[in-house]
């Protein structure tokens, strides 16, 4: 254990109480809780440690910065809660750890009770098939074919034994059948999430029931003393996240995020979901804040919903969500949602407003906020590398509701102080209502005249242009032409410029279109070199006037891209009248 001198500075609102990068704590927010286990007024940290995922699963209890005790768990913990199960004195809470199909209840840090989920119905056809195998009426390969047919068509899923048998290689099947054919078939589900529900009072030290979600889509409410099933509800998919509020004897709501990407809301006297929230991406974490539900999704978004499923707001996050927890300070009347992100940050949101952020040395995998020891505002986090971080909220800390999310500012929603309507405004409004048709016709007439005048001016400018200049709409090009000479020979110079900031232009060519009875050109087609931005490229050619009648015409210039017929840029050159005769 050693104190952390932070490499990354955290917010000034928090005190760095403790950091142990080698605490070897591998857990999630669902497996961490703060509880006064001994009734001495000091809360301890209870952690369901996942270990390596295969071994070293333990129930650890921390007091301050030291490990108080640890107990070995037989399987991976999927959830951990602290609850009061009776009214006996002293009022010490119990710890319930969900692991596989069991709930292990600890009281005074000692094993107290073990609850097992009821077995599920077994497919009668599957039982018949295994009975035939038991009596050696069928061989292992026939057993495999029959079980595969049942797996594809039966409404009741196969047991774990049959599924394991179908995964074996042919040479291993016979030994498996000999080993298991004498044992009865059982189909057992497992617990996926766990929560607590007050029995009949909303007090903090009231007796609570356990609420568990199972792999087969059922939700059970258990009696806190006898551990019998008080109520059963069904969901269309497997629950993964759960939030419970209310009292069992009065009214309660159970908000459940399921594996199909939807959120269902269960209420009293309704065995099926009352409301359904369809999400655009799968939920990662779920927290209830007041009467609203905040959901973190895989597409780096945070959504707020009412308890009836109406969407309130959406906040976009800079990184994927790893975990979430509720920050509740009853003494200050302040609530916020703590969101752990994959970019080694923890953001604090109040509704969609980012209130504060904390930098961490590693990715946070679990968050817990509450009373730890005798300090109310304690933030406890575990990291991906197994570290333990403890921070304490300063008593002088103040959180402002600043709107840092993208979108319109809060000031935009403030109503303007619009003055009252004047008599002139009212008179003009009445006149527009009475003469709406005539005013519209006059506007359309004026608009048509404006368009006609603009078209005439454009045509006149094209016809009378003496120093033509053109600019492309698709390429950053600019070109102007200069005619020199008295005739019958004229020098035609085209100045081409690339107006782009840094991109060169290449593969261009110039072509001329003219009346061959009036003019002749030495070269009527040029290839343009690579155009560097900002430089002027002059291209010269000579034009011979063939007519002795003193007439002139227009020569058209086209800038083309090689292999394309549509011109990128065009210009019309009004040739002057020749002062001499062409020499034939």
XYZ file of C-alpha atoms in Angstrom:
584
model
C 0.000 0.000 0.000
C 1.311 3.443 -0.847
C -0.165 6.862 -1.425
C -0.589 8.048 -4.979
C 1.247 11.104 -6.207
C -0.913 11.545 -9.290
C 0.698 11.537 -12.683
C -2.496 13.094 -14.024
C -3.951 15.941 -11.959
C -7.532 15.376 -10.864
C -10.134 18.030 -10.372
C -9.556 20.414 -7.476
C -12.935 19.395 -6.055
C -11.490 16.051 -4.873
C -8.833 15.028 -2.373
C -6.601 12.098 -3.327
C -7.005 9.891 -0.246
C -5.468 6.607 -1.417
C -4.173 4.843 -4.515
C -2.851 1.272 -4.691
C -2.016 0.170 -8.264
C -1.326 -3.442 -7.135
C -4.409 -4.070 -4.994
C -5.380 -6.990 -7.310
C -9.050 -6.016 -7.345
C -10.819 -7.116 -10.516
C -14.501 -6.326 -10.264
C -17.449 -4.357 -11.694
C -19.859 -1.827 -10.220
C -22.479 -4.536 -9.663
C -20.082 -6.410 -7.333
C -19.087 -3.550 -5.024
C -20.984 -2.041 -2.057
C -20.508 0.125 1.051
C -22.049 -1.224 4.264
C -21.842 -0.833 8.048
C -21.240 -4.532 8.677
C -20.603 -4.292 12.434
C -23.063 -1.536 13.398
C -20.277 0.726 14.677
C -21.055 3.659 12.386
C -18.140 2.984 10.049
C -18.928 1.750 6.557
C -16.717 -0.930 5.052
C -16.022 -1.624 1.406
C -17.304 -5.029 0.295
C -15.997 -6.320 -3.042
C -16.785 -9.466 -5.005
C -13.398 -10.070 -6.639
C -13.470 -11.922 -9.978
C -9.865 -13.078 -9.610
C -8.543 -14.584 -12.824
C -12.027 -15.639 -13.976
C -11.199 -19.310 -13.280
C -9.781 -19.237 -9.764
C -9.104 -16.851 -6.852
C -12.711 -15.594 -6.717
C -13.037 -13.998 -3.285
C -15.284 -11.829 -1.154
C -13.039 -9.060 0.181
C -13.822 -6.488 2.890
C -11.771 -3.293 3.247
C -11.618 -0.971 6.221
C -9.903 2.297 5.458
C -6.929 1.470 3.259
C -6.374 -2.048 4.578
C -7.884 -5.456 3.826
C -10.049 -6.539 6.772
C -11.043 -10.049 5.658
C -11.527 -12.249 2.629
C -13.560 -15.384 1.885
C -13.291 -17.779 -1.043
C -16.147 -17.929 -3.562
C -16.895 -21.121 -5.470
C -17.891 -19.411 -8.718
C -17.740 -16.032 -10.441
C -19.863 -13.397 -8.657
C -22.433 -11.679 -10.874
C -23.749 -9.250 -8.279
C -23.373 -8.155 -4.655
C -25.787 -6.198 -2.431
C -26.039 -5.184 1.208
C -29.484 -5.454 2.842
C -31.247 -5.702 6.196
C -33.056 -9.024 6.513
C -34.700 -8.661 9.949
C -35.437 -6.216 12.761
C -33.256 -7.918 15.365
C -30.806 -5.860 17.375
C -28.083 -4.948 16.679
C -29.201 -3.785 13.200
C -26.353 -5.190 11.166
C -26.859 -5.693 7.417
C -26.190 -8.930 5.563
C -24.286 -9.374 2.302
C -25.843 -11.331 -0.569
C -23.537 -12.565 -3.329
C -25.065 -13.953 -6.529
C -22.916 -16.656 -8.085
C -24.155 -19.148 -10.677
C -27.605 -20.483 -9.643
C -26.983 -19.641 -5.964
C -27.199 -16.678 -3.601
C -24.733 -16.828 -0.733
C -25.844 -14.772 2.273
C -23.174 -13.635 4.745
C -23.905 -12.152 8.158
C -21.153 -10.838 10.402
C -18.787 -11.874 7.588
C -19.736 -15.543 8.060
C -21.781 -17.813 5.779
C -25.424 -17.665 6.888
C -27.676 -19.063 4.152
C -27.556 -20.439 0.622
C -30.493 -19.975 -1.740
C -30.798 -22.059 -4.907
C -32.890 -21.084 -7.911
C -35.757 -23.485 -8.676
C -35.053 -26.001 -11.419
C -36.566 -25.465 -14.851
C -38.826 -27.807 -16.734
C -36.996 -30.577 -18.610
C -38.009 -31.558 -22.126
C -39.884 -34.913 -21.859
C -38.541 -36.039 -25.238
C -35.007 -35.412 -24.006
C -35.706 -37.522 -20.912
C -37.040 -40.324 -23.097
C -33.939 -40.259 -25.320
C -31.576 -40.486 -22.322
C -33.714 -43.304 -20.861
C -33.177 -45.274 -24.050
C -29.451 -44.609 -23.809
C -29.507 -45.748 -20.175
C -31.056 -49.101 -21.195
C -28.530 -49.469 -24.072
C -31.325 -49.326 -26.650
C -29.454 -46.754 -28.781
C -25.769 -46.121 -29.441
C -24.013 -42.733 -28.847
C -24.186 -41.694 -32.527
C -27.959 -42.294 -32.642
C -28.274 -40.375 -29.366
C -26.416 -37.466 -30.950
C -28.707 -37.402 -34.012
C -31.846 -37.494 -31.870
C -30.608 -34.712 -29.557
C -29.673 -32.526 -32.536
C -33.203 -32.936 -33.890
C -34.664 -31.938 -30.506
C -32.347 -28.916 -30.231
C -33.525 -27.536 -33.571
C -37.282 -28.081 -33.091
C -38.144 -28.342 -29.384
C -39.741 -25.381 -27.594
C -38.037 -26.285 -24.294
C -34.222 -25.883 -24.530
C -31.944 -28.830 -23.883
C -30.181 -29.349 -20.579
C -26.519 -28.573 -20.007
C -25.713 -32.299 -20.129
C -27.117 -32.687 -23.634
C -25.427 -29.537 -24.893
C -22.053 -30.717 -23.579
C -22.601 -34.120 -25.160
C -23.226 -32.513 -28.575
C -19.906 -30.655 -28.303
C -17.831 -33.831 -27.841
C -15.746 -35.641 -30.415
C -17.112 -39.069 -31.547
C -14.435 -41.001 -29.641
C -15.371 -39.238 -26.355
C -19.139 -39.778 -26.531
C -19.271 -43.344 -25.237
C -17.362 -42.563 -22.028
C -19.566 -39.498 -21.444
C -22.754 -41.587 -21.767
C -21.432 -44.263 -19.388
C -20.545 -41.620 -16.826
C -23.825 -39.630 -16.851
C -26.608 -41.972 -17.980
C -27.471 -43.078 -14.431
C -27.899 -39.498 -13.160
C -31.238 -37.639 -13.461
C -31.486 -34.798 -15.976
C -31.728 -31.287 -14.550
C -32.028 -27.942 -16.238
C -30.728 -25.155 -14.050
C -30.598 -21.420 -14.830
C -28.141 -18.861 -13.409
C -28.413 -15.385 -11.906
C -27.436 -12.466 -14.148
C -28.223 -9.449 -11.923
C -29.364 -8.683 -8.378
C -30.900 -5.748 -6.506
C -32.807 -4.874 -3.309
C -36.392 -3.693 -2.744
C -37.717 -2.194 0.503
C -40.349 -4.440 2.079
C -42.902 -1.982 3.512
C -41.037 1.194 4.532
C -38.807 3.614 2.662
C -36.447 4.247 5.590
C -32.759 3.705 5.041
C -32.636 1.002 7.753
C -35.822 -0.767 6.614
C -36.008 -4.471 5.817
C -35.349 -5.211 2.139
C -36.253 -8.014 -0.255
C -33.845 -9.444 -2.785
C -34.670 -9.020 -6.492
C -32.849 -11.296 -8.921
C -32.838 -11.652 -12.710
C -32.095 -15.006 -14.314
C -30.715 -16.264 -17.608
C -34.086 -17.645 -18.750
C -35.728 -14.194 -18.552
C -37.449 -14.433 -15.125
C -37.343 -11.886 -12.293
C -37.873 -13.158 -8.726
C -38.597 -11.198 -5.534
C -37.444 -13.131 -2.454
C -38.650 -12.899 1.128
C -35.799 -11.494 3.285
C -36.330 -13.907 6.188
C -37.518 -17.231 4.751
C -35.930 -16.716 1.298
C -39.054 -17.948 -0.458
C -40.264 -16.556 -3.772
C -42.827 -13.807 -3.126
C -43.388 -12.742 -6.719
C -42.321 -13.831 -10.183
C -42.264 -11.773 -13.390
C -41.221 -12.678 -16.928
C -39.229 -10.757 -19.536
C -38.883 -11.377 -23.297
C -35.079 -11.511 -22.998
C -32.295 -12.134 -20.491
C -31.847 -9.258 -17.990
C -28.327 -7.860 -17.614
C -28.760 -4.602 -15.641
C -31.313 -3.785 -12.963
C -32.511 -0.817 -10.910
C -35.247 -1.142 -8.256
C -37.264 1.546 -6.450
C -40.336 1.650 -4.191
C -41.726 -0.795 -1.590
C -42.991 -4.317 -2.194
C -46.159 -3.909 -0.101
C -47.046 -0.504 -1.597
C -45.773 0.162 -5.127
C -42.506 -0.591 -6.883
C -40.827 -0.252 -10.253
C -38.103 -2.515 -11.567
C -36.160 -1.109 -14.528
C -34.341 -3.879 -16.386
C -31.948 -3.641 -19.354
C -31.993 -6.856 -21.366
C -29.639 -8.598 -23.741
C -31.828 -7.783 -26.769
C -30.963 -4.077 -26.413
C -34.289 -2.996 -24.860
C -35.194 -1.659 -21.422
C -38.332 -2.945 -19.715
C -40.166 -1.428 -16.742
C -41.976 -3.825 -14.397
C -44.621 -2.687 -11.914
C -46.586 -4.246 -9.098
C -49.506 -6.529 -10.068
C -48.151 -6.843 -13.605
C -46.225 -10.070 -14.355
C -45.319 -8.716 -17.816
C -43.430 -5.459 -18.610
C -45.514 -2.290 -18.377
C -43.321 -0.133 -20.622
C -40.574 -0.846 -23.165
C -37.714 1.447 -24.258
C -36.076 0.522 -27.560
C -32.475 1.692 -27.728
C -30.415 2.371 -30.863
C -27.452 0.466 -29.357
C -26.952 -2.001 -26.518
C -26.908 -0.633 -22.949
C -23.680 -0.777 -20.948
C -24.831 0.729 -17.640
C -28.108 1.881 -16.083
C -28.660 4.320 -13.199
C -31.846 5.849 -11.751
C -31.562 9.535 -10.819
C -34.723 10.770 -9.129
C -37.675 9.831 -11.320
C -35.575 9.503 -14.462
C -33.461 6.678 -15.846
C -29.999 7.353 -17.307
C -28.613 4.759 -19.724
C -25.073 4.555 -21.120
C -24.887 2.845 -24.526
C -22.160 1.289 -26.633
C -22.240 4.043 -29.286
C -20.631 6.537 -26.857
C -23.946 8.112 -25.886
C -25.795 8.852 -22.655
C -29.616 8.909 -22.742
C -32.157 10.175 -20.226
C -35.679 8.685 -20.024
C -38.706 9.161 -17.812
C -39.984 6.244 -15.753
C -42.628 5.711 -18.457
C -40.071 5.407 -21.246
C -40.212 8.911 -22.781
C -36.846 10.140 -24.042
C -35.708 13.424 -22.464
C -32.178 14.106 -23.712
C -29.025 12.650 -25.264
C -25.396 13.477 -24.437
C -22.502 12.459 -26.695
C -19.388 11.175 -24.950
C -15.725 11.378 -26.063
C -15.081 7.642 -25.446
C -16.972 4.368 -24.816
C -18.676 3.885 -21.440
C -17.078 1.347 -19.074
C -19.209 1.789 -15.940
C -21.669 4.141 -14.235
C -22.814 4.923 -10.687
C -25.072 7.379 -8.871
C -23.555 10.227 -6.866
C -26.051 11.204 -4.154
C -25.386 13.911 -1.563
C -28.614 14.239 0.489
C -27.088 16.876 2.778
C -26.566 19.197 -0.203
C -29.577 18.075 -2.239
C -27.272 17.168 -5.104
C -27.495 14.185 -7.442
C -25.386 13.364 -10.482
C -24.293 10.402 -12.582
C -20.665 9.287 -12.575
C -19.622 7.848 -15.939
C -16.353 5.951 -16.367
C -14.900 6.218 -19.876
C -12.359 4.180 -21.805
C -10.054 7.226 -22.200
C -9.067 7.124 -18.494
C -11.593 9.753 -17.418
C -14.616 9.873 -15.126
C -17.270 12.412 -16.105
C -19.972 13.726 -13.825
C -23.294 14.536 -15.516
C -26.329 16.271 -14.109
C -28.983 15.618 -16.729
C -27.104 16.193 -20.005
C -24.763 18.829 -18.530
C -21.154 17.919 -17.815
C -20.510 19.191 -14.288
C -16.995 17.909 -13.594
C -14.373 15.428 -14.821
C -11.602 13.415 -13.172
C -8.433 12.043 -14.755
C -7.392 8.539 -13.692
C -4.113 6.627 -14.260
C -5.967 3.644 -15.778
C -9.358 2.729 -17.233
C -11.981 2.592 -14.477
C -14.018 -0.645 -14.306
C -16.160 0.011 -11.219
C -17.384 3.075 -9.337
C -19.017 3.394 -5.913
C -19.939 6.651 -4.145
C -21.184 7.008 -0.585
C -20.188 6.923 3.042
C -16.873 5.137 3.647
C -15.577 5.039 7.188
C -17.021 8.230 8.651
C -16.665 10.338 5.506
C -19.888 10.909 3.536
C -18.573 12.031 0.137
C -16.162 9.228 -0.753
C -15.560 8.063 -4.303
C -14.133 4.554 -4.701
C -12.922 3.244 -8.059
C -11.155 0.124 -9.271
C -9.130 0.058 -12.472
C -8.591 -2.399 -15.294
C -5.126 -3.267 -13.988
C -6.467 -4.166 -10.521
C -5.790 -0.830 -8.806
C -7.857 0.807 -6.050
C -8.487 4.572 -6.017
C -10.146 6.436 -3.116
C -11.050 10.122 -3.382
C -12.875 12.377 -0.905
C -15.078 15.255 -1.989
C -13.976 18.589 -0.550
C -16.480 20.273 1.716
C -15.964 23.508 -0.222
C -16.636 21.880 -3.599
C -19.363 23.535 -5.671
C -20.733 22.054 -8.895
C -22.128 24.420 -11.514
C -24.671 23.340 -14.112
C -22.686 24.472 -17.108
C -23.867 23.247 -20.471
C -20.714 21.902 -22.113
C -22.525 19.498 -24.431
C -22.646 20.342 -28.143
C -25.805 22.035 -29.281
C -27.647 25.293 -28.588
C -26.663 27.097 -25.378
C -28.991 27.413 -22.407
C -29.451 31.137 -23.128
C -31.228 30.257 -26.351
C -34.163 28.822 -24.413
C -34.680 32.072 -22.443
C -37.702 33.972 -23.693
C -37.044 37.377 -25.212
C -38.716 40.476 -23.848
C -40.772 41.202 -26.970
C -42.514 44.610 -26.856
C -46.232 44.914 -27.277
C -47.731 45.236 -30.756
C -48.052 48.835 -31.920
C -51.063 50.291 -33.728
C -49.029 50.598 -36.953
C -48.130 46.887 -36.801
C -51.764 45.903 -36.284
C -52.904 48.120 -39.209
C -50.288 46.625 -41.554
C -51.313 43.107 -40.527
C -54.956 43.817 -41.295
C -54.019 45.346 -44.685
C -51.970 42.245 -45.612
C -54.848 39.969 -44.697
C -57.331 41.931 -46.800
C -55.076 42.365 -49.870
C -53.062 39.158 -49.713
C -53.814 38.041 -53.317
C -53.026 41.419 -54.911
C -49.805 41.794 -52.899
C -48.662 38.323 -53.902
C -49.318 39.020 -57.607
C -47.408 42.308 -57.427
C -44.472 40.578 -55.753
C -44.366 37.849 -58.419
C -44.513 40.485 -61.222
C -41.603 42.437 -59.700
C -39.618 39.233 -59.223
C -40.105 38.216 -62.867
C -39.000 41.670 -64.059
C -35.910 41.479 -61.868
C -34.964 38.085 -63.308
C -35.470 39.373 -66.875
C -33.312 42.447 -66.251
C -30.547 40.291 -64.762
C -30.617 37.944 -67.780
C -30.440 40.831 -70.256
C -27.529 42.392 -68.366
C -25.669 39.055 -68.383
C -26.121 38.605 -72.155
C -25.028 42.181 -72.814
C -21.906 41.671 -70.695
C -21.007 38.535 -72.660
C -21.512 40.237 -76.032
C -19.576 43.417 -75.207
C -16.662 41.871 -73.334
C -13.322 43.230 -74.708
C -10.942 41.787 -72.109
C -12.537 38.395 -71.415
C -11.984 36.735 -68.035
C -13.536 33.496 -66.790
C -13.439 31.448 -63.597
C -14.351 27.782 -63.228
C -16.971 26.638 -60.740
C -15.524 23.114 -60.416
C -11.766 23.797 -60.639
C -9.778 26.651 -59.013
C -8.813 28.224 -62.381
C -8.725 31.780 -63.668
C -8.065 32.883 -67.272
C -7.935 36.135 -69.246
C -7.040 36.848 -72.901
C -5.096 39.703 -74.569
C -5.139 40.417 -78.349
C -2.186 42.394 -79.787
C -1.633 43.709 -83.310
C -3.339 45.717 -86.106
C -3.794 42.856 -88.549
C -3.959 40.853 -90.524
C -1.745 38.952 -88.021
C -2.710 39.085 -84.367
C -0.919 37.728 -81.310
C -3.306 36.033 -78.882
C -2.013 35.568 -75.285
C -3.913 33.484 -72.711
C -2.945 33.990 -69.056
C -3.960 30.975 -66.896
C -3.653 30.914 -63.124
C -4.343 28.246 -60.461
C -6.162 29.969 -57.577
C -6.077 27.022 -55.170
C -4.275 27.344 -51.834
C -1.942 24.362 -52.116
C -3.281 21.844 -54.664
C -1.706 21.737 -58.160
C -3.827 21.179 -61.301
C -2.680 18.894 -64.134
C -3.841 17.053 -67.278
C -5.491 20.120 -68.879
C -5.664 21.226 -72.523
C -6.846 24.309 -74.480
C -8.921 24.178 -77.687
C -10.081 27.048 -79.950
C -13.331 27.267 -81.933
C -13.529 29.876 -84.763
C -14.840 30.535 -88.292
C -12.268 29.001 -90.656
C -13.437 31.317 -93.470
C -12.340 34.372 -91.472
C -9.357 33.182 -89.418
C -6.588 30.652 -89.402
C -4.411 29.639 -86.443
C -0.996 28.026 -86.412
C -1.892 25.876 -83.410
C -5.518 25.374 -82.376
C -4.820 22.907 -79.552
C -2.391 23.143 -76.614
C -1.529 20.928 -73.664
C -1.212 22.933 -70.464
C 1.685 22.054 -68.129
C 1.190 21.406 -64.413
C -0.230 24.557 -62.824
C 1.419 25.501 -59.539
C -0.838 27.566 -57.232
C -0.317 31.322 -57.415
C 1.785 31.445 -60.629
C 0.668 32.979 -63.934
C 1.200 30.838 -67.070
C 1.109 32.788 -70.409
C 0.302 30.753 -73.533
C 0.850 32.488 -76.940
C -0.473 31.753 -80.411
C -0.931 33.700 -83.699
C -4.178 34.362 -85.586
C -4.318 35.273 -89.310
C -7.279 37.244 -90.693
C -8.302 35.842 -94.118
C -11.028 38.358 -95.052
C -10.489 41.709 -96.817
C -14.026 42.979 -96.094
C -13.187 44.558 -92.723
C -15.321 42.247 -90.631
C -14.534 40.481 -87.319
C -15.897 37.565 -85.347
C -15.631 35.804 -81.958
C -13.071 33.129 -81.133
C -14.162 30.739 -78.363
C -11.608 29.264 -75.953
C -12.264 25.997 -74.056
C -10.184 24.581 -71.200
C -10.702 20.813 -71.045
C -9.492 17.935 -68.930
C -7.861 15.186 -70.937
C -10.325 12.399 -71.715
C -13.386 14.595 -70.885
C -15.678 16.368 -73.377
C -17.288 18.873 -71.006
C -15.221 22.093 -70.689
C -14.039 23.204 -67.286
C -13.706 26.829 -68.342
C -14.769 28.904 -71.382
C -14.040 32.415 -72.717
C -15.257 34.457 -75.721
C -12.654 36.710 -77.467
C -13.976 39.563 -79.628
C -11.363 39.930 -82.360
C -10.677 43.514 -83.602
C -11.211 44.566 -87.237
C -8.107 43.934 -89.356
C -6.365 47.101 -90.663
C -4.609 45.238 -93.494
C -5.108 42.357 -95.909
C -3.947 38.830 -95.446
C -1.106 37.749 -97.683
C -2.087 34.535 -99.420
